[in-house]
CSV table of C-alpha atoms and ligand atoms in Angstrom, one decimal:
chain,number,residue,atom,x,y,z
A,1,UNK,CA,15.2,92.5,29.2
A,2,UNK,CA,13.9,92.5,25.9
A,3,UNK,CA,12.8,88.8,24.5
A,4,UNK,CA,15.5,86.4,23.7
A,5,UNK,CA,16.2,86.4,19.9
A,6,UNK,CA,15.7,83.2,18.5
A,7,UNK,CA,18.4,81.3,16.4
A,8,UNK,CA,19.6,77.8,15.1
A,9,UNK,CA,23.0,77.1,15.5
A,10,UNK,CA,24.2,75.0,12.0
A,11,UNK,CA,27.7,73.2,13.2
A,12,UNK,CA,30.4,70.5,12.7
A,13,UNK,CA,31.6,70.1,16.0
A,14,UNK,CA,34.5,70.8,16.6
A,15,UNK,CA,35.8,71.8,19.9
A,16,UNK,CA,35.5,75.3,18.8
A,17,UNK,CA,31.7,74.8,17.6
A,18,UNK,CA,31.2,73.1,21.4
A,19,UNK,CA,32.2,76.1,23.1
A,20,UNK,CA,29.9,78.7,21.0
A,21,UNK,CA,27.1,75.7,21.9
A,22,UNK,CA,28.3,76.6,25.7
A,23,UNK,CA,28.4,80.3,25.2
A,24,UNK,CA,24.8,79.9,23.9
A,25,UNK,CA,23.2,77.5,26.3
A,26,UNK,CA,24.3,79.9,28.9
A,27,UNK,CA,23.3,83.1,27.6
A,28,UNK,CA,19.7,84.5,28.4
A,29,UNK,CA,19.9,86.8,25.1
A,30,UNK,CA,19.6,83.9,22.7
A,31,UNK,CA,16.2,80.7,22.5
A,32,UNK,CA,18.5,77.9,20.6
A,33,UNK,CA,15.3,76.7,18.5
A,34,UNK,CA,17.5,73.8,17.3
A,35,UNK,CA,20.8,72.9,16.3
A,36,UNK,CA,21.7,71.1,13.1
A,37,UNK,CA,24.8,69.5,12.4
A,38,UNK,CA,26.5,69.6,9.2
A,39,UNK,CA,29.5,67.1,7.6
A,40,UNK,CA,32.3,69.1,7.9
A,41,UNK,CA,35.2,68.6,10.6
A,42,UNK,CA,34.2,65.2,10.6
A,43,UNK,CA,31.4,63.7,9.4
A,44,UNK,CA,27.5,64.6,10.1
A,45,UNK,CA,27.2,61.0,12.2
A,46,UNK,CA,29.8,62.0,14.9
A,47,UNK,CA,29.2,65.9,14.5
A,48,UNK,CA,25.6,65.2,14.8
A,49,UNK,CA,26.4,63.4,18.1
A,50,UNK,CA,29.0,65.6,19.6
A,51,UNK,CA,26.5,68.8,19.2
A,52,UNK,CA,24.6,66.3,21.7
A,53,UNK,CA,26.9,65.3,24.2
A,54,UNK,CA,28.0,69.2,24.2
A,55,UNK,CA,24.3,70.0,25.1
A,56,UNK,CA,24.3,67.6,28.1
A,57,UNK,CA,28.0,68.7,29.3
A,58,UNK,CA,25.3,72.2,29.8
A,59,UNK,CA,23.1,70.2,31.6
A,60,UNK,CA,20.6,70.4,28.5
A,61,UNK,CA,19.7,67.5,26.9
A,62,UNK,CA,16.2,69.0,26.2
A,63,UNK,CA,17.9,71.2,23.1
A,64,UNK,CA,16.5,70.1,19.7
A,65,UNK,CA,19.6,68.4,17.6
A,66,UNK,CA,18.8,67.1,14.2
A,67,UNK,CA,21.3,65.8,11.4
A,68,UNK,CA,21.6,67.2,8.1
A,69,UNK,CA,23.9,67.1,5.1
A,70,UNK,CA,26.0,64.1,5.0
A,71,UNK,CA,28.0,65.5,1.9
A,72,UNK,CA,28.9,69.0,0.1
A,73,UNK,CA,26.3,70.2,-3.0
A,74,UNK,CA,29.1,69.7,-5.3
A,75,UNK,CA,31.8,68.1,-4.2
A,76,UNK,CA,33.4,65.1,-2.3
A,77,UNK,CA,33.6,65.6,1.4
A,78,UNK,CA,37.3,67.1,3.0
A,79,UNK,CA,37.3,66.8,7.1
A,80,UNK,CA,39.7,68.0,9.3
A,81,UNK,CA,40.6,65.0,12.1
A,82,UNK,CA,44.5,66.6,11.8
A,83,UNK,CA,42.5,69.8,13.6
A,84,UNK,CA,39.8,68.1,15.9
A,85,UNK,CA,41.1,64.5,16.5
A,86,UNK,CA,39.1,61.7,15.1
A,87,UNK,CA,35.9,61.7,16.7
A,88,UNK,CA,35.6,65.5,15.7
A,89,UNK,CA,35.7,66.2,19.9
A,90,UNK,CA,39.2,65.0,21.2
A,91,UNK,CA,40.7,66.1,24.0
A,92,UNK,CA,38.5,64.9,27.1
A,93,UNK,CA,36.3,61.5,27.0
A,94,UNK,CA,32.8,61.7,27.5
A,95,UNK,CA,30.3,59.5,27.6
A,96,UNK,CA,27.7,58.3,24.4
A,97,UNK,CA,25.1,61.3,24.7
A,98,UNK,CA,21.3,59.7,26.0
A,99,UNK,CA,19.6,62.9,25.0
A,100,UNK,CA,18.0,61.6,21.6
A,101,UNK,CA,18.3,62.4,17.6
A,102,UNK,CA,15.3,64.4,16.0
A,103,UNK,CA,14.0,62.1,13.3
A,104,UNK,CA,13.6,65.0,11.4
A,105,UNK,CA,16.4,66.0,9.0
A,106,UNK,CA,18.0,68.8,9.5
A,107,UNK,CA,17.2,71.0,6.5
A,108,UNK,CA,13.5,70.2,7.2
A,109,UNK,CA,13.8,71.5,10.6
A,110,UNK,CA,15.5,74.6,9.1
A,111,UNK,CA,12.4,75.0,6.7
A,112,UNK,CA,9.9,74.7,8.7
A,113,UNK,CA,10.6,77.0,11.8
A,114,UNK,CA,11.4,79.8,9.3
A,115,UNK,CA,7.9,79.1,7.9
A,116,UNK,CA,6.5,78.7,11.6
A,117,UNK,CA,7.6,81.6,13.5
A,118,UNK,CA,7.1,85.0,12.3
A,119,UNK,CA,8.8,86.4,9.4
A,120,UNK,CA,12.2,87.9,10.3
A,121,UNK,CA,12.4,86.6,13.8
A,122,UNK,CA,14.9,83.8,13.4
A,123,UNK,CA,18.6,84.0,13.3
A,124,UNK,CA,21.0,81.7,11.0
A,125,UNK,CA,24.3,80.8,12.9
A,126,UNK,CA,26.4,78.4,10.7
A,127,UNK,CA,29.7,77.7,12.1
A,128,UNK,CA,30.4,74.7,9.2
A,129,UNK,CA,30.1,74.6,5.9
A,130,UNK,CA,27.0,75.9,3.9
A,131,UNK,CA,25.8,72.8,3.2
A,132,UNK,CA,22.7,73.1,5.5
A,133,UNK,CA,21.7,76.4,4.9
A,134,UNK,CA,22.3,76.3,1.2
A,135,UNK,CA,19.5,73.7,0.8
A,136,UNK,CA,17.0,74.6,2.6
A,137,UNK,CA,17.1,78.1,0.7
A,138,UNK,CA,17.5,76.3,-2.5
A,139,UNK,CA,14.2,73.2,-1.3
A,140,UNK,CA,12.1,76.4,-0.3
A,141,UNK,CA,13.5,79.5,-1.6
A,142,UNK,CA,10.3,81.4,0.1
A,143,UNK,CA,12.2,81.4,3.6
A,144,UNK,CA,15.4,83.4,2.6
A,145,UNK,CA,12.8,86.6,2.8
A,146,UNK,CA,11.8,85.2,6.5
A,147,UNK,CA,15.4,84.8,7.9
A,148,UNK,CA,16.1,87.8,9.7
A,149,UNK,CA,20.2,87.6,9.9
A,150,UNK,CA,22.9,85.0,9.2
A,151,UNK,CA,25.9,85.3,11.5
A,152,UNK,CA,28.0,82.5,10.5
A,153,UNK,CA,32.3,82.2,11.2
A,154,UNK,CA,34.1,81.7,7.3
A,155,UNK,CA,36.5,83.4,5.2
A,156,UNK,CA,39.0,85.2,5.3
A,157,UNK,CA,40.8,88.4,3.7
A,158,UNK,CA,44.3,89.1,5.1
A,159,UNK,CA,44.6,86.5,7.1
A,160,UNK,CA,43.7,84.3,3.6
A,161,UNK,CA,43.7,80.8,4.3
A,162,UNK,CA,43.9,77.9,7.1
A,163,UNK,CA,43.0,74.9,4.7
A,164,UNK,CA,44.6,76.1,1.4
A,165,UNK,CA,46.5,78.9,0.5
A,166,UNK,CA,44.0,80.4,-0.3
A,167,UNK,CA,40.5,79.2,1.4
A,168,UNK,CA,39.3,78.7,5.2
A,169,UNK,CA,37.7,75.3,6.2
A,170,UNK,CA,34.0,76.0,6.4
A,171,UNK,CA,34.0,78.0,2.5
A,172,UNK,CA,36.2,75.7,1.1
A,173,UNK,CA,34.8,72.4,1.5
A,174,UNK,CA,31.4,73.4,0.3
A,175,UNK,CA,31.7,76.7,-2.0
A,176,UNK,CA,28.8,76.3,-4.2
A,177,UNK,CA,27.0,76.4,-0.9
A,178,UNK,CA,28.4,79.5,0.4
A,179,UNK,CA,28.1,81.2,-2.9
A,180,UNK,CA,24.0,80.2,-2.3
A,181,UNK,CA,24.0,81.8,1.0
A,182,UNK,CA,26.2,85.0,-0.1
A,183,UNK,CA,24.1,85.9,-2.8
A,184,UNK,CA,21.2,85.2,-1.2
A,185,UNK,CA,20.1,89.1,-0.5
A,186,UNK,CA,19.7,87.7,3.5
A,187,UNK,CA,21.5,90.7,5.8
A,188,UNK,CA,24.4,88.4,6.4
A,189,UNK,CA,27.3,89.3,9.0
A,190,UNK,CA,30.9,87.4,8.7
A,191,UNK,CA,33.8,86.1,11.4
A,192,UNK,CA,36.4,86.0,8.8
A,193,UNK,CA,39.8,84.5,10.1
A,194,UNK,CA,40.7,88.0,10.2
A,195,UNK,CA,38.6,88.2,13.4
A,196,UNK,CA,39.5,84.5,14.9
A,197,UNK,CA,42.9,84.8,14.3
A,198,UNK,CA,43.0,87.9,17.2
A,199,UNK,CA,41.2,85.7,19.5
A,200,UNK,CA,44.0,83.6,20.5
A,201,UNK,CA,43.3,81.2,23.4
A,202,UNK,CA,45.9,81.8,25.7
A,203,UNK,CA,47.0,80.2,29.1
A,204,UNK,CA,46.2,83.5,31.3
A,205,UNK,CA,42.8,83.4,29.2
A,206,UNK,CA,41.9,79.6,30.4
A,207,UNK,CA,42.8,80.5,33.8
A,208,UNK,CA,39.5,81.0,34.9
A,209,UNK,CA,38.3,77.8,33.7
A,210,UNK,CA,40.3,75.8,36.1
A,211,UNK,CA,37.7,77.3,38.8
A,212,UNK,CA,34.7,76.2,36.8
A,213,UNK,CA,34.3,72.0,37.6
A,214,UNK,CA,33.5,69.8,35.3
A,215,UNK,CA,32.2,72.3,32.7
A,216,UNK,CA,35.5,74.2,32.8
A,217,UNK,CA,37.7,70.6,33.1
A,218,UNK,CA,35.8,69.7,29.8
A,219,UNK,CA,36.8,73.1,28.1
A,220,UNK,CA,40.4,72.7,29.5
A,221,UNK,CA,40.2,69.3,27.7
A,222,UNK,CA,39.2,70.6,24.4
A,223,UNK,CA,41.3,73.4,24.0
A,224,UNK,CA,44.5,71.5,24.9
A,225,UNK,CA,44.0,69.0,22.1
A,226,UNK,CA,42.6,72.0,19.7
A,227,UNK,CA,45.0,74.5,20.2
A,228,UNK,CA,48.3,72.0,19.7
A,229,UNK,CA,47.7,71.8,16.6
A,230,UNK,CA,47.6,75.7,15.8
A,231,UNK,CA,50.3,76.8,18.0
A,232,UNK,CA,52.6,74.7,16.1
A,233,UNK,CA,50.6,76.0,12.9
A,234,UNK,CA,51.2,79.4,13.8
A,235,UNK,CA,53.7,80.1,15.9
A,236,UNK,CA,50.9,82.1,18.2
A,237,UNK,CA,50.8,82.4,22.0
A,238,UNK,CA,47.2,80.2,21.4
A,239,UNK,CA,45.4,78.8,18.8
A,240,UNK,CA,42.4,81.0,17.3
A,241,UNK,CA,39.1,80.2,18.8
A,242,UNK,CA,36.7,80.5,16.0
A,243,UNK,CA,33.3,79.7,16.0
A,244,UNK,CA,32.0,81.4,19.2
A,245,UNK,CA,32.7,84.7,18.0
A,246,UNK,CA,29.1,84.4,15.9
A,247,UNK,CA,27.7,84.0,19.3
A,248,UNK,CA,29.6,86.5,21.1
A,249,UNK,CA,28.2,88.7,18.2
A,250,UNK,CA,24.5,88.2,19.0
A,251,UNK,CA,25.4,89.2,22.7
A,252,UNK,CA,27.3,92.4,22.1
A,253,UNK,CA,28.1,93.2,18.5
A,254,UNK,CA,30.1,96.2,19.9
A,255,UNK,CA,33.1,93.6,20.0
A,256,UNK,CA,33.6,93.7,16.7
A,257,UNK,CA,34.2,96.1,13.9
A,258,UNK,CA,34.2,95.5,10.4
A,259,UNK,CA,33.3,97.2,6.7
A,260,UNK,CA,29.8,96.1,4.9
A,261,UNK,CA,31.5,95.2,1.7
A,262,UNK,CA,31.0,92.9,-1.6
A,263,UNK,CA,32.2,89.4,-0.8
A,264,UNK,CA,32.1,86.9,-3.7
A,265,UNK,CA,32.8,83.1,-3.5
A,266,UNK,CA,35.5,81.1,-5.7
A,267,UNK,CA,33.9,78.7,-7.1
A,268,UNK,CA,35.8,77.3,-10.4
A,269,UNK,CA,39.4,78.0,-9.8
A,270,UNK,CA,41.4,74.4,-8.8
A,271,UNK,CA,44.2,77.1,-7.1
A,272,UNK,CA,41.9,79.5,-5.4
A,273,UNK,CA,38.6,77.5,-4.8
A,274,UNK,CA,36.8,78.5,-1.7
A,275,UNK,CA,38.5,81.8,-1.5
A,276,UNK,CA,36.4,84.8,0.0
A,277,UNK,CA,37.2,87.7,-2.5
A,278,UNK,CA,36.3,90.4,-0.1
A,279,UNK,CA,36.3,93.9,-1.8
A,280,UNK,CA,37.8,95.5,1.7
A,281,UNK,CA,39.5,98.5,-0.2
A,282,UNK,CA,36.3,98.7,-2.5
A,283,UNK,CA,38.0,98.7,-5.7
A,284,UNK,CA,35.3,97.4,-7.5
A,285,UNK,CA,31.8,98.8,-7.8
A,286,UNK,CA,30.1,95.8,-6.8
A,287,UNK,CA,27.2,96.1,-4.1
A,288,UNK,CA,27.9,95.4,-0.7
A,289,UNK,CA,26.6,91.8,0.8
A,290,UNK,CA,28.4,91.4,3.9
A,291,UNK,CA,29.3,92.8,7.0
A,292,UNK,CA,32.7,91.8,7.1
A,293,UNK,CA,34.5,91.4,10.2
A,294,UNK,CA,38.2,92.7,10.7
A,295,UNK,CA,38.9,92.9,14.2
A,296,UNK,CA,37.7,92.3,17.9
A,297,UNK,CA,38.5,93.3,21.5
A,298,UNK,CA,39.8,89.9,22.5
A,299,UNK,CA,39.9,90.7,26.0
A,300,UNK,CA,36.3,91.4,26.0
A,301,UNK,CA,35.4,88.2,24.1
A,302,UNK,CA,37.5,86.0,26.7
A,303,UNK,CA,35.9,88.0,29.7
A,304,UNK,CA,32.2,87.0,28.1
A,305,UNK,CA,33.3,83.6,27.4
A,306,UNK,CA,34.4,83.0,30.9
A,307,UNK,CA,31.6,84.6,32.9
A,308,UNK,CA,29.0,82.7,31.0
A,309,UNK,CA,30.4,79.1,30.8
A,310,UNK,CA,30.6,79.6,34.8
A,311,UNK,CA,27.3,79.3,35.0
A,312,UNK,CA,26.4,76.5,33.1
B,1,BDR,C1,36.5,76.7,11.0
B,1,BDR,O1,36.9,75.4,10.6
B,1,BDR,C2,36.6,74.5,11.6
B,1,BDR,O2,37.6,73.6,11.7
B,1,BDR,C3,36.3,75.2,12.9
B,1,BDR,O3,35.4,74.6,13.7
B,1,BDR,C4,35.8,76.6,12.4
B,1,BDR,O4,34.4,76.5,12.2
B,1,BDR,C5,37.8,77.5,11.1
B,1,BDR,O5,38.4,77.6,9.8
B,2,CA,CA1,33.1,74.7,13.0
């Protein structure tokens, strides 16, 4: 097999972000340098300790998890407890995680491994806001040449928004960061909700999980509480289940299919703030910066999903 590629997984968990920890933990393709949480769902003092007690429901409390951003660059925090419940993780009770905090903060560990391991080896997954990554690269602006890809779940194009009208969560509550990271020049490849919205958690596709113990009992859990809230939202057979598409990604990109087009962020605009203007139809002759997502073979996603967190 060739080597592992190496990544840090930025996140707000999130029962969503728990599961592409899962789907990581348990994959042999990826090395999880680290994980940093980020305010977002809920904020960084709970996320920053649910991305730990997901690492020990793996059996892996020897993952790195540091804290970063306690607020957006710009703006006042806005978490989403009517999604994930109020400690950010609702849906099964687990106990206070033992594994321990990195003292470091979380954009420092970002910094640092990009300057430590060789240039263009390490992967960006951000499955929150940009607060994190849009830091670090503005602190030391001499590792956005080193990263070698961002895969990170935000946005949205057809599907517009799940927070606003117009925005998705994780672009919305911190823009000014995401405008950072799209402009950044890094190869950067996007999970709009165009892509989560076809990856709808359904019974038949949790099935399997009832085989899987505690690890699949703690899944059950989360996606119960989760997906109320979007089946009402949406009307859907199952909520979306976001985040570990940027994971699923990394394994087997052939899931997915997309358009490398220009994506700007909406920064000013009170109505339309946080909004992904994604040139899709290329109207405009502004250079491509994304590879934009549009749709995935769900099936395919589930199977993975499923076969992996059985082994944990
Ligand atoms: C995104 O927002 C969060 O609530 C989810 O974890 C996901 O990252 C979906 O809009
Ligand atoms: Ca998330």
């Amino acid at each position: 097999m060739t080597q592992p590629r190496k990544i840090i997984i930025d996140t707000d968990p999130g029962q969503d972000d728990a599961v592409a920890i899962l789907l990581a933990l348990a994959s042999p393709e990826v090395d999880v340098l680290g994980i940093t949480a980020v305010a977002g769902n809920v904020p960084v003092a709970l996320t920053a300790k649910n991305a730990r007690k997901v690492c020990e429901v793996a059996g892996r409390p020897d993952v790195l998890v540091y804290a970063g951003c306690e607020k957006p660059m710009a703006h006042t925090l806005v978490t989403a407890e009517h999604v994930h419940g109020v400690s950010g993780l609702d849906g099964i009770e687990l106990p206070d995680p033992k594994m321990p905090l990195q003292d470091q903060h979380g954009v420092d560990f970002i910094i640092d491994t990009l300057r430590a391991e060789p240039s263009g080896t390490v992967t960006l997954c951000p499955m929150g806001p940009l607060t994190n990554i849009a830091t670090a690269f503005e602190r030391a602006p001499d590792i956005i040449a080193r990263v070698q890809e961002i895969v990170l779940m935000g946005g949205a194009y057809f599907e517009v928004g799940n927070i606003t009208p117009a925005a998705e969560f994780n672009i919305y509550v911190d823009p000014e960061a995401a405008e950072i990271v799209f402009k950044s020049g890094v190869k950067l490849v996007v999970m709009p909700l165009d892509v989560t919205h076809k990856a709808l958690v359904t019974q038949e596709r949790l099935d399997p999980f009832k085989a899987m113990g505690h690890v699949g009992d703690v899944v059950l859990g989360w996606m119960d509480f989760f997906e109320r809230f979007d089946i009402e939202k949406y009307g859907s057979a199952g909520g979306p289940l976001h985040d570990p598409t940027v994971i699923a990604y990394l394994i087997n990109p052939d899931m997915f299919s997309g358009r490398f087009i220009n994506v700007e962020i909406e920064t000013k605009s009170e109505l339309t703030r946080g909004m992904t203007v994604a040139d899709w139809w290329g109207v405009t002759d502004r250079a491509p910066n994304a590879m934009f997502m549009g749709d995935i073979d769900a099936d395919a996603f589930f199977d993975l999903l499923n076969q992996r967190i059985a082994t944990l």
